[in-house]
PDB file of C-alpha atoms in Angstrom:
ATOM      1  CA  MET A  29     -77.614  17.840  -8.471  1.00 52.00           C
ATOM      2  CA  GLU A  30     -75.085  16.719 -10.759  1.00 52.00           C
ATOM      3  CA  ASP A  31     -73.180  20.012 -10.437  1.00 55.00           C
ATOM      4  CA  ARG A  32     -73.197  19.569  -6.686  1.00 53.00           C
ATOM      5  CA  LEU A  33     -71.931  16.032  -7.014  1.00 49.00           C
ATOM      6  CA  LYS A  34     -69.170  17.332  -9.369  1.00 53.00           C
ATOM      7  CA  PHE A  35     -68.263  19.853  -7.172  1.00 51.00           C
ATOM      8  CA  HIS A  36     -68.158  17.543  -4.225  1.00 54.00           C
ATOM      9  CA  ASP A  37     -65.891  14.962  -6.262  1.00 57.00           C
ATOM     10  CA  ASN A  38     -63.450  17.866  -7.243  1.00 67.00           C
ATOM     11  CA  ASN A  39     -62.996  18.565  -3.506  1.00 70.00           C
ATOM     12  CA  ARG A  40     -62.308  15.048  -2.848  1.00 68.00           C
ATOM     13  CA  VAL A  41     -59.833  14.788  -5.610  1.00 67.00           C
ATOM     14  CA  LYS A  42     -58.042  17.965  -4.367  1.00 72.00           C
ATOM     15  CA  ARG A  43     -57.829  16.749  -0.822  1.00 75.00           C
ATOM     16  CA  ALA A  44     -56.532  13.414  -1.900  1.00 69.00           C
ATOM     17  CA  ARG A  45     -53.794  14.995  -3.970  1.00 74.00           C
ATOM     18  CA  GLU A  46     -52.718  17.127  -1.047  1.00 76.00           C
ATOM     19  CA  ILE A  47     -52.599  14.126   1.092  1.00 75.00           C
ATOM     20  CA  ARG A  48     -50.429  12.189  -1.410  1.00 76.00           C
ATOM     21  CA  LYS A  49     -48.315  15.279  -1.947  1.00 76.00           C
ATOM     22  CA  ARG A  50     -47.716  15.539   1.924  1.00 79.00           C
ATOM     23  CA  ASN A  51     -46.917  11.909   2.310  1.00 77.00           C
ATOM     24  CA  LYS A  52     -44.452  11.980  -0.618  1.00 77.00           C
ATOM     25  CA  ARG A  53     -42.839  14.861   0.912  1.00 80.00           C
ATOM     26  CA  LYS A  54     -42.607  13.125   4.221  1.00 76.00           C
ATOM     27  CA  ARG A  55     -41.062  10.015   2.515  1.00 79.00           C
ATOM     28  CA  ARG A  56     -38.537  12.053   0.685  1.00 81.00           C
ATOM     29  CA  LEU A  57     -37.464  13.662   4.063  1.00 81.00           C
ATOM     30  CA  TRP A  58     -37.154  10.356   5.958  1.00 82.00           C
ATOM     31  CA  MET A  59     -35.360   8.957   2.940  1.00 82.00           C
ATOM     32  CA  GLY A  60     -32.906  11.960   2.889  1.00 79.00           C
ATOM     33  CA  PHE A  61     -32.451  11.494   6.749  1.00 80.00           C
ATOM     34  CA  LEU A  62     -31.775   7.638   6.412  1.00 81.00           C
ATOM     35  CA  ILE A  63     -29.258   8.348   3.624  1.00 83.00           C
ATOM     36  CA  MET A  64     -27.389  10.835   5.596  1.00 81.00           C
ATOM     37  CA  LEU A  65     -27.101   8.673   8.508  1.00 79.00           C
ATOM     38  CA  VAL A  66     -25.681   6.007   6.351  1.00 80.00           C
ATOM     39  CA  VAL A  67     -23.163   8.539   4.822  1.00 75.00           C
ATOM     40  CA  ILE A  68     -22.256   9.707   8.256  1.00 71.00           C
ATOM     41  CA  PHE A  69     -21.807   6.131   9.605  1.00 73.00           C
ATOM     42  CA  SER A  70     -19.872   5.320   6.471  1.00 66.00           C
ATOM     43  CA  ILE A  71     -17.395   8.172   6.852  1.00 63.00           C
ATOM     44  CA  TYR A  72     -16.976   7.359  10.511  1.00 57.00           C
ATOM     45  CA  GLN A  73     -16.081   3.641   9.671  1.00 59.00           C
ATOM     46  CA  LEU A  74     -13.775   4.798   6.799  1.00 56.00           C
ATOM     47  CA  ASP A  75     -11.987   7.273   9.005  1.00 52.00           C
ATOM     48  CA  ARG A  76     -11.746   5.050  12.003  1.00 48.00           C
ATOM     49  CA  LYS A  77      -9.964   2.335   9.745  1.00 50.00           C
ATOM     50  CA  GLY A  78      -7.625   5.088   8.474  1.00 52.00           C
ATOM     51  CA  TYR A  79      -8.790   4.946   4.696  1.00 59.00           C
ATOM     52  CA  PHE A  80      -9.062   8.733   4.521  1.00 56.00           C
ATOM     53  CA  GLU A  81      -5.455   8.966   5.613  1.00 60.00           C
ATOM     54  CA  VAL A  82      -4.473   6.220   3.235  1.00 57.00           C
ATOM     55  CA  ILE A  83      -5.778   8.255   0.144  1.00 60.00           C
ATOM     56  CA  PHE A  84      -5.589  11.708   1.045  1.00 60.00           C
ATOM     57  CA  GLU A  85      -2.437  12.094   3.291  1.00 68.00           C
ATOM     58  CA  ASN A  86       0.402  13.661   1.179  1.00 74.00           C
ATOM     59  CA  SER A  87       3.057  14.780   3.765  1.00 87.00           C
ATOM     60  CA  VAL A  88       5.996  12.657   4.150  1.00 94.00           C
ATOM     61  CA  THR A  89       6.157  11.148   7.431  1.00 95.00           C
ATOM     62  CA  TYR A  90       7.093   7.822   9.424  1.00 96.00           C
ATOM     63  CA  SER A  91       6.447   7.109  13.077  1.00 95.00           C
ATOM     64  CA  GLY A  92       9.037   4.249  13.120  1.00 96.00           C
ATOM     65  CA  THR A  93      12.650   4.434  14.021  1.00 94.00           C
ATOM     66  CA  ASN A  94      15.487   5.373  11.448  1.00 93.00           C
ATOM     67  CA  THR A  95      18.051   4.783  14.219  1.00 95.00           C
ATOM     68  CA  TYR A  96      20.970   2.577  12.806  1.00 95.00           C
ATOM     69  CA  PHE A  97      22.042  -0.418  14.745  1.00 94.00           C
ATOM     70  CA  GLU A  98      25.090  -2.901  14.226  1.00 90.00           C
ATOM     71  CA  PRO A  99      23.823  -6.541  13.941  1.00 89.00           C
ATOM     72  CA  VAL A 100      25.172  -9.108  16.521  1.00 84.00           C
ATOM     73  CA  GLY A 101      26.983 -12.289  15.461  1.00 78.00           C
ATOM     74  CA  THR A 102      27.904 -13.433  11.826  1.00 78.00           C
ATOM     75  CA  SER A 103      24.572 -14.716  10.680  1.00 85.00           C
ATOM     76  CA  VAL A 104      21.850 -12.703   9.329  1.00 92.00           C
ATOM     77  CA  LYS A 105      18.613 -12.861  11.283  1.00 95.00           C
ATOM     78  CA  ARG A 106      15.397 -12.276   9.402  1.00 96.00           C
ATOM     79  CA  ASP A 107      13.909 -10.152  12.168  1.00 95.00           C
ATOM     80  CA  ASP A 108      17.160  -7.824  11.624  1.00 96.00           C
ATOM     81  CA  ILE A 109      16.705  -7.799   7.899  1.00 97.00           C
ATOM     82  CA  ALA A 110      13.117  -6.286   8.507  1.00 97.00           C
ATOM     83  CA  LYS A 111      14.455  -3.793  11.106  1.00 97.00           C
ATOM     84  CA  MET A 112      17.308  -2.597   8.934  1.00 97.00           C
ATOM     85  CA  ALA A 113      15.237  -2.334   5.731  1.00 98.00           C
ATOM     86  CA  GLN A 114      12.645  -0.300   7.413  1.00 98.00           C
ATOM     87  CA  LEU A 115      15.359   2.426   8.515  1.00 97.00           C
ATOM     88  CA  LEU A 116      15.060   3.770   5.257  1.00 98.00           C
ATOM     89  CA  ILE A 117      11.500   4.041   4.724  1.00 98.00           C
ATOM     90  CA  ASN A 118      10.681   7.407   2.766  1.00 97.00           C
ATOM     91  CA  HIS A 119      14.482   7.617   1.838  1.00 97.00           C
ATOM     92  CA  PRO A 120      14.834   9.066  -1.986  1.00 97.00           C
ATOM     93  CA  TYR A 121      14.931   6.857  -4.945  1.00 97.00           C
ATOM     94  CA  LYS A 122      17.166   7.612  -7.900  1.00 95.00           C
ATOM     95  CA  PHE A 123      17.706   5.505 -11.014  1.00 92.00           C
ATOM     96  CA  GLY A 124      21.347   4.241 -11.231  1.00 89.00           C
ATOM     97  CA  TYR A 125      22.375   5.254  -7.617  1.00 88.00           C
ATOM     98  CA  SER A 126      23.616   1.925  -6.143  1.00 85.00           C
ATOM     99  CA  GLU A 127      26.415   3.312  -3.571  1.00 84.00           C
ATOM    100  CA  VAL A 128      26.646   0.874  -0.942  1.00 91.00           C
ATOM    101  CA  VAL A 129      27.728   2.202   2.414  1.00 93.00           C
ATOM    102  CA  LYS A 130      27.609   1.323   6.255  1.00 94.00           C
ATOM    103  CA  GLY A 131      25.272   3.339   8.074  1.00 95.00           C
ATOM    104  CA  ILE A 132      22.298   5.412   6.874  1.00 95.00           C
ATOM    105  CA  PRO A 133      23.023   6.718   3.296  1.00 95.00           C
ATOM    106  CA  VAL A 134      23.030  10.351   2.487  1.00 94.00           C
ATOM    107  CA  ASN A 135      22.553   9.958  -1.338  1.00 95.00           C
ATOM    108  CA  PRO A 136      19.285   8.370  -3.077  1.00 96.00           C
ATOM    109  CA  MET A 137      19.498   4.865  -4.189  1.00 96.00           C
ATOM    110  CA  ASP A 138      17.858   2.744  -6.706  1.00 96.00           C
ATOM    111  CA  ALA A 139      16.075  -0.731  -6.210  1.00 97.00           C
ATOM    112  CA  ALA A 140      18.995  -2.948  -6.383  1.00 96.00           C
ATOM    113  CA  GLY A 141      21.279  -0.553  -4.533  1.00 96.00           C
ATOM    114  CA  PHE A 142      18.754  -0.597  -1.567  1.00 98.00           C
ATOM    115  CA  VAL A 143      18.695  -4.594  -1.407  1.00 98.00           C
ATOM    116  CA  ASP A 144      22.558  -4.515  -1.609  1.00 97.00           C
ATOM    117  CA  TRP A 145      22.488  -1.888   1.242  1.00 97.00           C
ATOM    118  CA  VAL A 146      20.393  -4.039   3.473  1.00 97.00           C
ATOM    119  CA  TYR A 147      22.430  -7.016   3.040  1.00 96.00           C
ATOM    120  CA  TYR A 148      25.692  -5.329   3.173  1.00 96.00           C
ATOM    121  CA  ASN A 149      24.951  -3.723   6.630  1.00 96.00           C
ATOM    122  CA  LEU A 150      23.625  -7.147   7.975  1.00 96.00           C
ATOM    123  CA  SER A 151      26.380  -9.429   6.405  1.00 93.00           C
ATOM    124  CA  GLY A 152      29.256  -7.318   5.043  1.00 92.00           C
ATOM    125  CA  LYS A 153      28.786  -8.748   1.740  1.00 93.00           C
ATOM    126  CA  ILE A 154      27.346  -6.978  -1.234  1.00 94.00           C
ATOM    127  CA  LEU A 155      24.921  -9.470  -2.657  1.00 95.00           C
ATOM    128  CA  SER A 156      25.232  -8.335  -6.231  1.00 94.00           C
ATOM    129  CA  ALA A 157      29.006  -8.808  -6.009  1.00 94.00           C
ATOM    130  CA  GLN A 158      28.472 -12.615  -4.734  1.00 92.00           C
ATOM    131  CA  THR A 159      28.576 -13.802  -8.567  1.00 89.00           C
ATOM    132  CA  THR A 160      30.968 -13.621 -11.375  1.00 86.00           C
ATOM    133  CA  SER A 161      28.056 -12.824 -13.691  1.00 84.00           C
ATOM    134  CA  THR A 162      27.798  -9.540 -15.573  1.00 83.00           C
ATOM    135  CA  GLY A 163      24.944  -7.160 -16.284  1.00 87.00           C
ATOM    136  CA  PRO A 164      22.797  -5.063 -14.160  1.00 91.00           C
ATOM    137  CA  ALA A 165      22.832  -5.305 -10.539  1.00 93.00           C
ATOM    138  CA  THR A 166      19.322  -6.801 -10.492  1.00 95.00           C
ATOM    139  CA  THR A 167      20.607  -9.622 -12.709  1.00 94.00           C
ATOM    140  CA  ARG A 168      23.410 -10.370 -10.367  1.00 95.00           C
ATOM    141  CA  ILE A 169      21.351 -10.445  -7.356  1.00 96.00           C
ATOM    142  CA  TRP A 170      19.176 -12.994  -9.286  1.00 96.00           C
ATOM    143  CA  ASP A 171      22.402 -15.062  -9.728  1.00 95.00           C
ATOM    144  CA  ALA A 172      23.426 -14.799  -6.211  1.00 96.00           C
ATOM    145  CA  SER A 173      20.159 -16.281  -5.044  1.00 96.00           C
ATOM    146  CA  THR A 174      17.894 -19.666  -5.449  1.00 97.00           C
ATOM    147  CA  PRO A 175      14.321 -19.825  -6.534  1.00 97.00           C
ATOM    148  CA  VAL A 176      11.454 -20.359  -4.023  1.00 97.00           C
ATOM    149  CA  MET A 177       7.821 -20.680  -4.572  1.00 97.00           C
ATOM    150  CA  GLU A 178       5.479 -17.844  -3.286  1.00 96.00           C
ATOM    151  CA  SER A 179       4.218 -20.391  -0.764  1.00 95.00           C
ATOM    152  CA  GLU A 180       7.651 -20.774   0.769  1.00 97.00           C
ATOM    153  CA  LEU A 181       8.573 -17.056   1.044  1.00 97.00           C
ATOM    154  CA  LYS A 182      10.388 -16.069   4.320  1.00 97.00           C
ATOM    155  CA  VAL A 183      11.365 -12.476   5.499  1.00 97.00           C
ATOM    156  CA  GLY A 184      14.335 -11.442   3.435  1.00 97.00           C
ATOM    157  CA  ASP A 185      13.536 -13.153   0.348  1.00 98.00           C
ATOM    158  CA  ILE A 186      13.826 -11.134  -2.803  1.00 98.00           C
ATOM    159  CA  GLY A 187      10.871 -10.485  -5.250  1.00 98.00           C
ATOM    160  CA  PHE A 188      11.454  -9.725  -8.982  1.00 97.00           C
ATOM    161  CA  TYR A 189       9.184  -8.302 -11.562  1.00 96.00           C
ATOM    162  CA  GLU A 190      10.711 -10.227 -14.582  1.00 95.00           C
ATOM    163  CA  VAL A 191      13.426 -12.848 -15.426  1.00 94.00           C
ATOM    164  CA  PRO A 192      16.735 -11.414 -16.388  1.00 89.00           C
ATOM    165  CA  GLU A 193      16.363 -12.611 -20.031  1.00 81.00           C
ATOM    166  CA  SER A 194      13.104 -10.287 -20.320  1.00 80.00           C
ATOM    167  CA  ASN A 195      13.602  -7.144 -22.498  1.00 83.00           C
ATOM    168  CA  ARG A 196      11.531  -5.275 -19.937  1.00 84.00           C
ATOM    169  CA  VAL A 197      12.670  -3.181 -17.220  1.00 85.00           C
ATOM    170  CA  ASN A 198      12.985  -5.332 -13.965  1.00 93.00           C
ATOM    171  CA  HIS A 199      12.279  -4.439 -10.487  1.00 96.00           C
ATOM    172  CA  ILE A 200      13.302  -5.850  -7.138  1.00 97.00           C
ATOM    173  CA  GLY A 201      12.295  -5.710  -3.643  1.00 98.00           C
ATOM    174  CA  ILE A 202      12.640  -7.455  -0.157  1.00 98.00           C
ATOM    175  CA  TYR A 203       9.938  -9.683   1.292  1.00 98.00           C
ATOM    176  CA  MET A 204       8.932  -8.548   4.526  1.00 98.00           C
ATOM    177  CA  GLY A 205       5.911 -11.026   5.756  1.00 97.00           C
ATOM    178  CA  GLU A 206       2.358 -10.027   5.900  1.00 97.00           C
ATOM    179  CA  ILE A 207       0.408  -7.079   7.029  1.00 95.00           C
ATOM    180  CA  ASP A 208      -3.393  -7.630   7.749  1.00 92.00           C
ATOM    181  CA  GLY A 209      -3.093 -10.861   5.876  1.00 93.00           C
ATOM    182  CA  ASN A 210      -1.501  -9.418   2.755  1.00 94.00           C
ATOM    183  CA  LYS A 211       2.080 -10.093   1.461  1.00 97.00           C
ATOM    184  CA  VAL A 212       4.265  -7.062   1.537  1.00 98.00           C
ATOM    185  CA  PHE A 213       7.578  -5.942   0.191  1.00 98.00           C
ATOM    186  CA  ILE A 214      10.080  -3.228   0.890  1.00 98.00           C
ATOM    187  CA  HIS A 215      11.444  -1.523  -2.169  1.00 98.00           C
ATOM    188  CA  ALA A 216      12.844   1.521  -3.698  1.00 98.00           C
ATOM    189  CA  GLY A 217      10.119   2.587  -5.904  1.00 96.00           C
ATOM    190  CA  GLY A 218      10.236   5.193  -8.926  1.00 95.00           C
ATOM    191  CA  ILE A 219       7.897   7.832  -9.965  1.00 94.00           C
ATOM    192  CA  ASN A 220       4.749   5.810  -9.093  1.00 93.00           C
ATOM    193  CA  TYR A 221       5.690   6.459  -5.346  1.00 95.00           C
ATOM    194  CA  LYS A 222       6.877   9.994  -5.375  1.00 93.00           C
ATOM    195  CA  ALA A 223       5.794  12.537  -2.596  1.00 93.00           C
ATOM    196  CA  ASP A 224       6.304  15.939  -1.573  1.00 90.00           C
ATOM    197  CA  GLY A 225      10.064  16.726  -2.285  1.00 92.00           C
ATOM    198  CA  LEU A 226      10.636  13.062  -3.500  1.00 94.00           C
ATOM    199  CA  ASP A 227       9.656  13.415  -7.047  1.00 94.00           C
ATOM    200  CA  GLU A 228      11.669  10.429  -8.484  1.00 96.00           C
ATOM    201  CA  GLY A 229      10.344   8.195  -5.805  1.00 96.00           C
ATOM    202  CA  ARG A 230      11.008   6.642  -2.326  1.00 97.00           C
ATOM    203  CA  ILE A 231      11.447   3.528  -0.433  1.00 98.00           C
ATOM    204  CA  VAL A 232       8.100   2.068   0.797  1.00 98.00           C
ATOM    205  CA  ILE A 233       6.341  -1.169   1.877  1.00 98.00           C
ATOM    206  CA  SER A 234       3.919  -2.257  -0.687  1.00 97.00           C
ATOM    207  CA  TYR A 235       1.171  -4.803  -0.721  1.00 97.00           C
ATOM    208  CA  ASN A 236       2.007  -7.366  -3.558  1.00 97.00           C
ATOM    209  CA  ASN A 237      -0.255  -8.259  -6.258  1.00 91.00           C
ATOM    210  CA  SER A 238      -3.255  -6.080  -4.852  1.00 90.00           C
ATOM    211  CA  VAL A 239      -5.204  -2.975  -5.546  1.00 88.00           C
ATOM    212  CA  LYS A 240      -4.843  -1.552  -2.228  1.00 90.00           C
ATOM    213  CA  ARG A 241      -2.525   0.782  -0.724  1.00 92.00           C
ATOM    214  CA  ASN A 242      -0.470   0.505   2.341  1.00 95.00           C
ATOM    215  CA  ASN A 243       0.662   3.117   5.117  1.00 94.00           C
ATOM    216  CA  LYS A 244       2.183   0.565   7.659  1.00 95.00           C
ATOM    217  CA  ASP A 245       5.444  -1.235   8.492  1.00 97.00           C
ATOM    218  CA  ILE A 246       5.501  -4.458   9.719  1.00 96.00           C
ATOM    219  CA  TYR A 247       5.241  -3.319  13.328  1.00 96.00           C
ATOM    220  CA  GLY A 248       2.142  -1.095  12.798  1.00 95.00           C
ATOM    221  CA  ASN A 249       4.114   2.130  12.418  1.00 97.00           C
ATOM    222  CA  LYS A 250       2.469   4.391   9.908  1.00 95.00           C
ATOM    223  CA  PHE A 251       4.030   6.140   6.881  1.00 96.00           C
ATOM    224  CA  THR A 252       2.800   8.732   4.496  1.00 93.00           C
ATOM    225  CA  PRO A 253       1.863   9.192   1.942  1.00 94.00           C
ATOM    226  CA  ALA A 254       0.388   5.463   1.317  1.00 94.00           C
ATOM    227  CA  ALA A 255       2.285   3.404  -1.066  1.00 95.00           C
ATOM    228  CA  GLU A 256       0.764   1.801  -4.293  1.00 94.00           C
ATOM    229  CA  SER A 257       1.055  -2.042  -4.695  1.00 95.00           C
ATOM    230  CA  THR A 258       3.705  -3.809  -6.471  1.00 96.00           C
ATOM    231  CA  GLN A 259       3.516  -6.692  -8.921  1.00 95.00           C
ATOM    232  CA  PHE A 260       6.452  -9.164  -7.962  1.00 97.00           C
ATOM    233  CA  LEU A 261       5.848 -12.591  -9.751  1.00 96.00           C
ATOM    234  CA  TYR A 262       9.626 -14.349  -9.232  1.00 97.00           C
ATOM    235  CA  TYR A 263      10.901 -15.070  -5.844  1.00 98.00           C
ATOM    236  CA  ARG A 264      14.444 -16.105  -4.718  1.00 98.00           C
ATOM    237  CA  ARG A 265      16.445 -16.659  -1.756  1.00 97.00           C
ATOM    238  CA  PRO A 266      19.932 -15.015  -1.257  1.00 96.00           C
ATOM    239  CA  LYS A 267      22.716 -17.460  -0.878  1.00 94.00           C
ATOM    240  CA  LEU A 268      23.595 -16.289   2.564  1.00 92.00           C
ATOM    241  CA  ASP A 269      23.581 -17.618   6.283  1.00 90.00           C
ATOM    242  CA  ILE A 270      20.184 -16.582   7.151  1.00 91.00           C
ATOM    243  CA  ILE A 271      18.706 -17.764  10.496  1.00 92.00           C
ATOM    244  CA  ASP A 272      15.003 -17.650  11.566  1.00 87.00           C
TER     245      ASP A 272
END
């Protein structure tokens, strides 16, 4: 009798174990299926928002215009500042190149040279030459402008990484407004902004003080590769006749 019960109990245990195993396999299959659906949906959402393009696109492209235009009138218009500056998106950067010319430049340019180029083509004035101070062009542009708070920024205002007295390397860019609620600057960036064939850097539009990369101009035209952010902390307004 005890042997029969023992045998009977063993069969019940085996069947119970098999049922648990089958149920466990089913749960794993369903869990794997759900995880796969979540991954597929997440990839779809990221791709739809262009995140893969922002992160993985390496070719140098820009869907906006690079057709030069002559400004109308004697005053500098903020909208023209944005249009003129964006003509040079993906233009090559080179430290120490600050040649200021009318029209689209052939040679690369550095950060201060780019700012001077924009305002020279809009006003006929080289911003860094509008002061008697000496020193780097970035310092002279600082002296040719007046301070503004971040909350007061308007298109065409200038951002600086450092004050002129700092012993660290300064950087400079032009405020362009906001993209997707984030303040952005256009600037001639160095090696951190390099791309294929542009090993020393290029002109890009970057989110300011953000961890996100940007790949759009202020009109929604895309450029690639996407640009890393900037850290402009000091803001100034050029001493020019600028109208809204």
